């Protein structure tokens, strides 16, 4: 029997891990170069997961797995993460970036029906609209360079594109090889940016640099994207997107506590409205969708083998 749930432990893990990326962006902004941090982050992840990635490619994944995950990596990692980190480095608060990125669910919902054939209920639309209003209120009155808003918009569209592509193609690449292949593409792209900025040599004697790289690897890569792809394979794109509406609450609270980012009345009211909208959208139980395998329909529920 298919279990049904409104909010799961996987969703909770996704919210917590996804929020860590905004903290990492704030930390990276204090280093020599955000591009250098991101290059070493993805290079080390790609090297760590190289055995799993190569094994999957040679054991049946083939060229399709490489190019599909390459596209997912460029959209969901390079665009989404790179734009966020650069925006923070240019002066936009990490909390504001997380709030703007929370518009992703509305874009996903708008495209879910025509692209994926996923029906969005009236209750979900109402909840998404209320949450979007909260995002708009919370992000109002922020002082940041205009380019940072363009960057966050591009990052948002990148994650939406990756979400829809993953669902349309029924990608069933196991989690770890998927992250490894995607990280390889990201490492290559950030390598070019790092070379143009400060070069590729890391500050070996700087513990802060390696702490930030480690933070990104553990929480924002293995944590966030493992939870994201697992949630996406077990539920709808609209449901996963709606769960991401909850990440600004974590991100704003943490950046306020540890980085003294301002916590304005507008931001608090907007977050409260955003939470209410997400609660409405998630209030109806969502069916767990078993993961898909290449060339097949619905498959067995996710298990340990889906990680390797």
Tab-separated table of C-alpha atoms in Angstrom:
chain	number	residue	atom	x	y	z
A	1	UNK	CA	0.000	0.000	0.000
A	2	UNK	CA	1.295	3.460	-0.894
A	3	UNK	CA	1.915	5.569	2.188
A	4	UNK	CA	0.730	9.178	2.212
A	5	UNK	CA	2.194	12.028	4.146
A	6	UNK	CA	2.007	15.847	4.342
A	7	UNK	CA	5.519	16.413	5.683
A	8	UNK	CA	8.222	13.828	6.300
A	9	UNK	CA	11.602	13.532	7.990
A	10	UNK	CA	13.144	13.706	4.520
A	11	UNK	CA	11.446	17.066	4.028
A	12	UNK	CA	12.742	18.283	7.381
A	13	UNK	CA	16.255	17.180	6.474
A	14	UNK	CA	15.955	18.958	3.129
A	15	UNK	CA	14.951	22.230	4.806
A	16	UNK	CA	17.821	22.093	7.308
A	17	UNK	CA	20.493	21.053	4.803
A	18	UNK	CA	19.318	23.416	2.071
A	19	UNK	CA	19.506	26.331	4.501
A	20	UNK	CA	23.165	25.525	5.188
A	21	UNK	CA	24.058	26.777	1.726
A	22	UNK	CA	23.102	30.339	2.619
A	23	UNK	CA	25.272	30.172	5.719
A	24	UNK	CA	28.099	28.859	3.558
A	25	UNK	CA	27.594	31.737	1.121
A	26	UNK	CA	27.963	34.197	3.980
A	27	UNK	CA	31.160	32.475	5.130
A	28	UNK	CA	32.563	32.271	1.592
A	29	UNK	CA	32.095	36.019	1.128
A	30	UNK	CA	34.762	36.537	3.814
A	31	UNK	CA	37.410	34.467	1.987
A	32	UNK	CA	39.942	35.398	-0.680
A	33	UNK	CA	37.643	34.366	-3.547
A	34	UNK	CA	34.198	32.765	-3.628
A	35	UNK	CA	35.092	31.175	-6.976
A	36	UNK	CA	38.151	29.536	-5.459
A	37	UNK	CA	36.062	28.168	-2.586
A	38	UNK	CA	33.483	26.735	-4.977
A	39	UNK	CA	36.130	25.261	-7.281
A	40	UNK	CA	37.802	23.343	-4.446
A	41	UNK	CA	34.448	22.337	-3.033
A	42	UNK	CA	33.310	20.686	-6.245
A	43	UNK	CA	36.736	19.338	-7.174
A	44	UNK	CA	37.076	17.489	-3.865
A	45	UNK	CA	33.526	16.130	-4.092
A	46	UNK	CA	34.128	14.967	-7.672
A	47	UNK	CA	37.340	13.199	-6.632
A	48	UNK	CA	35.713	11.587	-3.585
A	49	UNK	CA	32.852	10.249	-5.683
A	50	UNK	CA	34.899	9.403	-8.787
A	51	UNK	CA	34.855	5.617	-8.080
A	52	UNK	CA	31.057	5.603	-7.731
A	53	UNK	CA	30.608	7.825	-10.801
A	54	UNK	CA	32.928	5.747	-13.009
A	55	UNK	CA	31.338	2.505	-11.816
A	56	UNK	CA	27.860	3.748	-12.708
A	57	UNK	CA	28.920	5.047	-16.123
A	58	UNK	CA	30.710	1.821	-17.071
A	59	UNK	CA	28.036	-0.471	-15.615
A	60	UNK	CA	25.140	0.799	-17.691
A	61	UNK	CA	24.731	4.543	-17.174
A	62	UNK	CA	26.778	5.379	-20.239
A	63	UNK	CA	26.960	8.704	-22.032
A	64	UNK	CA	23.332	9.493	-21.192
A	65	UNK	CA	24.087	9.581	-17.469
A	66	UNK	CA	27.075	11.870	-18.042
A	67	UNK	CA	25.320	14.461	-20.166
A	68	UNK	CA	22.018	14.375	-18.310
A	69	UNK	CA	23.701	14.874	-14.955
A	70	UNK	CA	25.958	17.450	-16.555
A	71	UNK	CA	22.905	19.509	-17.493
A	72	UNK	CA	21.417	19.008	-14.023
A	73	UNK	CA	24.713	20.075	-12.468
A	74	UNK	CA	24.989	23.236	-14.554
A	75	UNK	CA	21.394	24.272	-13.811
A	76	UNK	CA	20.850	22.983	-10.281
A	77	UNK	CA	24.345	23.448	-8.845
A	78	UNK	CA	26.441	25.876	-10.909
A	79	UNK	CA	23.694	28.419	-11.609
A	80	UNK	CA	21.796	28.090	-8.346
A	81	UNK	CA	24.784	27.975	-5.990
A	82	UNK	CA	27.113	30.231	-7.944
A	83	UNK	CA	24.558	33.010	-8.324
A	84	UNK	CA	23.654	32.870	-4.631
A	85	UNK	CA	27.242	32.978	-3.388
A	86	UNK	CA	28.230	35.782	-5.762
A	87	UNK	CA	25.128	37.811	-4.812
A	88	UNK	CA	26.048	37.542	-1.132
A	89	UNK	CA	29.624	38.509	-1.962
A	90	UNK	CA	28.315	41.620	-3.739
A	91	UNK	CA	26.395	42.779	-0.690
A	92	UNK	CA	22.991	41.090	-0.644
A	93	UNK	CA	22.215	39.486	2.713
A	94	UNK	CA	22.112	35.685	2.814
A	95	UNK	CA	18.639	35.871	4.336
A	96	UNK	CA	17.346	37.952	1.434
A	97	UNK	CA	18.869	35.547	-1.102
A	98	UNK	CA	17.097	32.644	0.595
A	99	UNK	CA	13.809	34.552	0.546
A	100	UNK	CA	14.055	35.363	-3.169
A	101	UNK	CA	15.052	31.780	-3.963
A	102	UNK	CA	11.869	30.706	-2.205
A	103	UNK	CA	9.901	31.897	-5.252
A	104	UNK	CA	11.050	28.692	-6.967
A	105	UNK	CA	7.953	26.693	-5.896
A	106	UNK	CA	5.580	29.093	-7.656
A	107	UNK	CA	7.541	28.813	-10.897
A	108	UNK	CA	7.697	25.030	-10.556
A	109	UNK	CA	3.953	24.833	-9.927
A	110	UNK	CA	3.203	27.031	-12.941
A	111	UNK	CA	5.182	24.686	-15.195
A	112	UNK	CA	4.331	21.376	-13.508
A	113	UNK	CA	1.045	20.859	-15.356
A	114	UNK	CA	2.131	21.684	-18.933
A	115	UNK	CA	5.600	20.133	-18.610
A	116	UNK	CA	5.108	17.215	-16.206
A	117	UNK	CA	1.373	16.644	-16.238
A	118	UNK	CA	1.294	17.076	-12.450
A	119	UNK	CA	-2.047	18.549	-11.440
A	120	UNK	CA	-1.790	21.435	-8.985
A	121	UNK	CA	-4.886	21.612	-6.777
A	122	UNK	CA	-6.719	24.812	-5.911
A	123	UNK	CA	-5.563	24.483	-2.305
A	124	UNK	CA	-1.943	24.239	-3.446
A	125	UNK	CA	-2.294	27.301	-5.680
A	126	UNK	CA	-3.794	29.323	-2.825
A	127	UNK	CA	-1.024	28.253	-0.468
A	128	UNK	CA	1.675	28.998	-3.038
A	129	UNK	CA	0.200	32.436	-3.764
A	130	UNK	CA	0.061	33.310	-0.057
A	131	UNK	CA	3.627	32.104	0.444
A	132	UNK	CA	4.770	34.149	-2.555
A	133	UNK	CA	3.142	37.243	-1.052
A	134	UNK	CA	5.091	36.569	2.131
A	135	UNK	CA	8.317	36.308	0.135
A	136	UNK	CA	7.565	39.630	-1.583
A	137	UNK	CA	6.906	41.374	1.743
A	138	UNK	CA	9.968	39.875	3.434
A	139	UNK	CA	12.315	40.848	0.603
A	140	UNK	CA	11.018	44.424	0.341
A	141	UNK	CA	13.127	47.350	1.436
A	142	UNK	CA	16.430	45.517	1.041
A	143	UNK	CA	19.400	47.615	-0.048
A	144	UNK	CA	21.542	45.673	-2.534
A	145	UNK	CA	23.080	46.286	-5.977
A	146	UNK	CA	20.589	45.719	-8.835
A	147	UNK	CA	22.839	43.032	-10.331
A	148	UNK	CA	22.344	40.855	-7.242
A	149	UNK	CA	18.619	40.631	-7.990
A	150	UNK	CA	19.380	39.493	-11.540
A	151	UNK	CA	21.786	36.873	-10.184
A	152	UNK	CA	19.239	35.489	-7.720
A	153	UNK	CA	16.621	35.376	-10.487
A	154	UNK	CA	18.992	33.371	-12.705
A	155	UNK	CA	19.790	31.036	-9.820
A	156	UNK	CA	16.099	30.481	-9.165
A	157	UNK	CA	15.396	29.629	-12.804
A	158	UNK	CA	18.369	27.260	-12.772
A	159	UNK	CA	16.921	25.193	-9.935
A	160	UNK	CA	13.469	25.175	-11.553
A	161	UNK	CA	14.996	23.933	-14.810
A	162	UNK	CA	16.954	21.185	-13.030
A	163	UNK	CA	13.837	20.054	-11.157
A	164	UNK	CA	11.714	19.800	-14.293
A	165	UNK	CA	14.446	18.151	-16.373
A	166	UNK	CA	15.012	15.504	-13.692
A	167	UNK	CA	11.295	14.677	-13.577
A	168	UNK	CA	10.764	14.729	-17.359
A	169	UNK	CA	13.730	12.465	-18.095
A	170	UNK	CA	12.920	10.026	-15.265
A	171	UNK	CA	16.577	10.141	-14.267
A	172	UNK	CA	17.383	7.178	-12.034
A	173	UNK	CA	21.113	7.719	-11.592
A	174	UNK	CA	21.929	6.714	-7.984
A	175	UNK	CA	22.394	9.667	-5.645
A	176	UNK	CA	26.169	9.508	-5.112
A	177	UNK	CA	27.197	9.033	-8.781
A	178	UNK	CA	24.723	11.761	-9.697
A	179	UNK	CA	26.319	14.224	-7.274
A	180	UNK	CA	29.783	13.146	-8.424
A	181	UNK	CA	29.086	13.722	-12.120
A	182	UNK	CA	27.332	17.017	-11.474
A	183	UNK	CA	30.197	18.190	-9.269
A	184	UNK	CA	32.694	17.390	-12.030
A	185	UNK	CA	30.938	19.748	-14.422
A	186	UNK	CA	30.676	22.432	-11.730
A	187	UNK	CA	34.368	22.098	-10.875
A	188	UNK	CA	35.288	22.683	-14.525
A	189	UNK	CA	33.136	25.807	-14.761
A	190	UNK	CA	34.232	27.288	-11.443
A	191	UNK	CA	37.839	26.532	-12.397
A	192	UNK	CA	37.551	29.015	-15.267
A	193	UNK	CA	36.083	31.673	-12.973
A	194	UNK	CA	38.714	31.063	-10.296
A	195	UNK	CA	41.551	31.333	-12.831
A	196	UNK	CA	40.153	34.659	-14.023
A	197	UNK	CA	39.858	35.851	-10.415
A	198	UNK	CA	42.826	34.771	-8.258
A	199	UNK	CA	44.091	31.510	-9.737
A	200	UNK	CA	43.675	27.942	-8.483
A	201	UNK	CA	46.228	27.817	-5.670
A	202	UNK	CA	44.365	27.581	-2.340
A	203	UNK	CA	45.544	29.351	0.835
A	204	UNK	CA	46.896	26.195	2.489
A	205	UNK	CA	47.604	27.952	5.801
A	206	UNK	CA	44.153	29.553	6.090
A	207	UNK	CA	41.895	27.401	8.317
A	208	UNK	CA	38.873	29.579	7.534
A	209	UNK	CA	39.102	28.740	3.836
A	210	UNK	CA	39.143	24.997	4.465
A	211	UNK	CA	36.383	25.271	7.063
A	212	UNK	CA	34.130	26.927	4.479
A	213	UNK	CA	35.037	24.312	1.856
A	214	UNK	CA	34.306	21.546	4.374
A	215	UNK	CA	31.007	23.160	5.352
A	216	UNK	CA	29.908	23.276	1.727
A	217	UNK	CA	30.956	19.672	1.091
A	218	UNK	CA	29.347	18.075	4.147
A	219	UNK	CA	26.149	20.065	4.530
A	220	UNK	CA	25.448	21.859	1.259
A	221	UNK	CA	26.560	19.120	-1.153
A	222	UNK	CA	26.200	15.671	0.413
A	223	UNK	CA	23.463	16.857	2.762
A	224	UNK	CA	21.367	19.257	0.698
A	225	UNK	CA	21.484	17.600	-2.716
A	226	UNK	CA	21.119	14.062	-1.360
A	227	UNK	CA	17.938	15.102	0.422
A	228	UNK	CA	16.757	17.108	-2.592
A	229	UNK	CA	17.053	14.308	-5.141
A	230	UNK	CA	15.651	11.703	-2.717
A	231	UNK	CA	12.635	13.902	-1.961
A	232	UNK	CA	12.116	14.633	-5.656
A	233	UNK	CA	12.114	10.920	-6.510
A	234	UNK	CA	9.599	10.117	-3.779
A	235	UNK	CA	7.164	12.976	-4.295
A	236	UNK	CA	6.001	15.573	-6.800
A	237	UNK	CA	8.013	18.552	-8.002
A	238	UNK	CA	5.354	20.888	-6.582
A	239	UNK	CA	5.541	19.282	-3.133
A	240	UNK	CA	9.340	19.463	-2.989
A	241	UNK	CA	9.281	23.052	-4.203
A	242	UNK	CA	6.748	23.990	-1.548
A	243	UNK	CA	8.934	22.450	1.154
A	244	UNK	CA	11.715	24.813	0.050
A	245	UNK	CA	9.475	27.718	1.067
A	246	UNK	CA	10.441	26.814	4.641
A	247	UNK	CA	14.189	27.306	4.134
A	248	UNK	CA	14.176	31.114	4.578
A	249	UNK	CA	12.996	30.670	8.162
A	250	UNK	CA	16.085	28.608	8.984
A	251	UNK	CA	18.416	30.797	6.940
A	252	UNK	CA	17.163	34.124	8.306
A	253	UNK	CA	17.273	32.869	11.899
A	254	UNK	CA	20.821	31.521	11.593
A	255	UNK	CA	22.231	34.549	9.770
A	256	UNK	CA	20.597	36.820	12.352
A	257	UNK	CA	21.994	34.838	15.286
A	258	UNK	CA	25.531	34.328	14.012
A	259	UNK	CA	26.142	37.121	11.481
A	260	UNK	CA	24.038	39.971	12.894
A	261	UNK	CA	22.021	40.357	9.707
A	262	UNK	CA	19.084	42.714	10.369
A	263	UNK	CA	15.780	41.106	11.299
A	264	UNK	CA	13.182	43.700	10.332
A	265	UNK	CA	9.463	43.726	11.061
A	266	UNK	CA	8.725	43.354	7.340
A	267	UNK	CA	10.954	40.301	7.164
A	268	UNK	CA	9.293	38.713	10.206
A	269	UNK	CA	5.787	39.390	8.886
A	270	UNK	CA	6.715	38.121	5.442
A	271	UNK	CA	8.182	34.917	6.843
A	272	UNK	CA	5.062	34.336	8.953
A	273	UNK	CA	2.865	34.730	5.873
A	274	UNK	CA	5.202	32.478	3.907
A	275	UNK	CA	4.920	29.777	6.581
A	276	UNK	CA	1.123	30.044	6.547
A	277	UNK	CA	1.034	29.652	2.775
A	278	UNK	CA	3.347	26.650	2.850
A	279	UNK	CA	1.212	25.055	5.573
A	280	UNK	CA	-1.907	25.451	3.434
A	281	UNK	CA	-0.215	24.022	0.353
A	282	UNK	CA	1.184	21.041	2.288
A	283	UNK	CA	-1.927	20.385	4.368
A	284	UNK	CA	-3.313	17.765	2.003
A	285	UNK	CA	-1.375	14.465	2.165
A	286	UNK	CA	0.946	13.897	-0.744
A	287	UNK	CA	1.408	10.431	-2.211
A	288	UNK	CA	4.936	9.057	-2.125
A	289	UNK	CA	6.012	8.380	-5.694
A	290	UNK	CA	8.438	5.443	-5.980
A	291	UNK	CA	11.704	6.300	-7.752
A	292	UNK	CA	11.983	5.795	-11.486
A	293	UNK	CA	14.510	3.731	-13.390
A	294	UNK	CA	15.749	4.485	-16.878
A	295	UNK	CA	13.362	3.125	-19.473
A	296	UNK	CA	10.862	1.873	-16.908
A	297	UNK	CA	7.776	3.092	-15.142
A	298	UNK	CA	7.374	3.095	-11.370
A	299	UNK	CA	10.004	1.070	-9.566
A	300	UNK	CA	10.640	-0.193	-6.062
A	301	UNK	CA	10.880	2.273	-3.141
A	302	UNK	CA	14.205	4.016	-2.550
A	303	UNK	CA	16.714	1.880	-0.672
A	304	UNK	CA	20.421	1.845	0.109
A	305	UNK	CA	21.336	0.776	-3.430
A	306	UNK	CA	19.937	4.044	-4.772
A	307	UNK	CA	22.835	5.847	-3.101
A	308	UNK	CA	25.601	4.009	-4.935
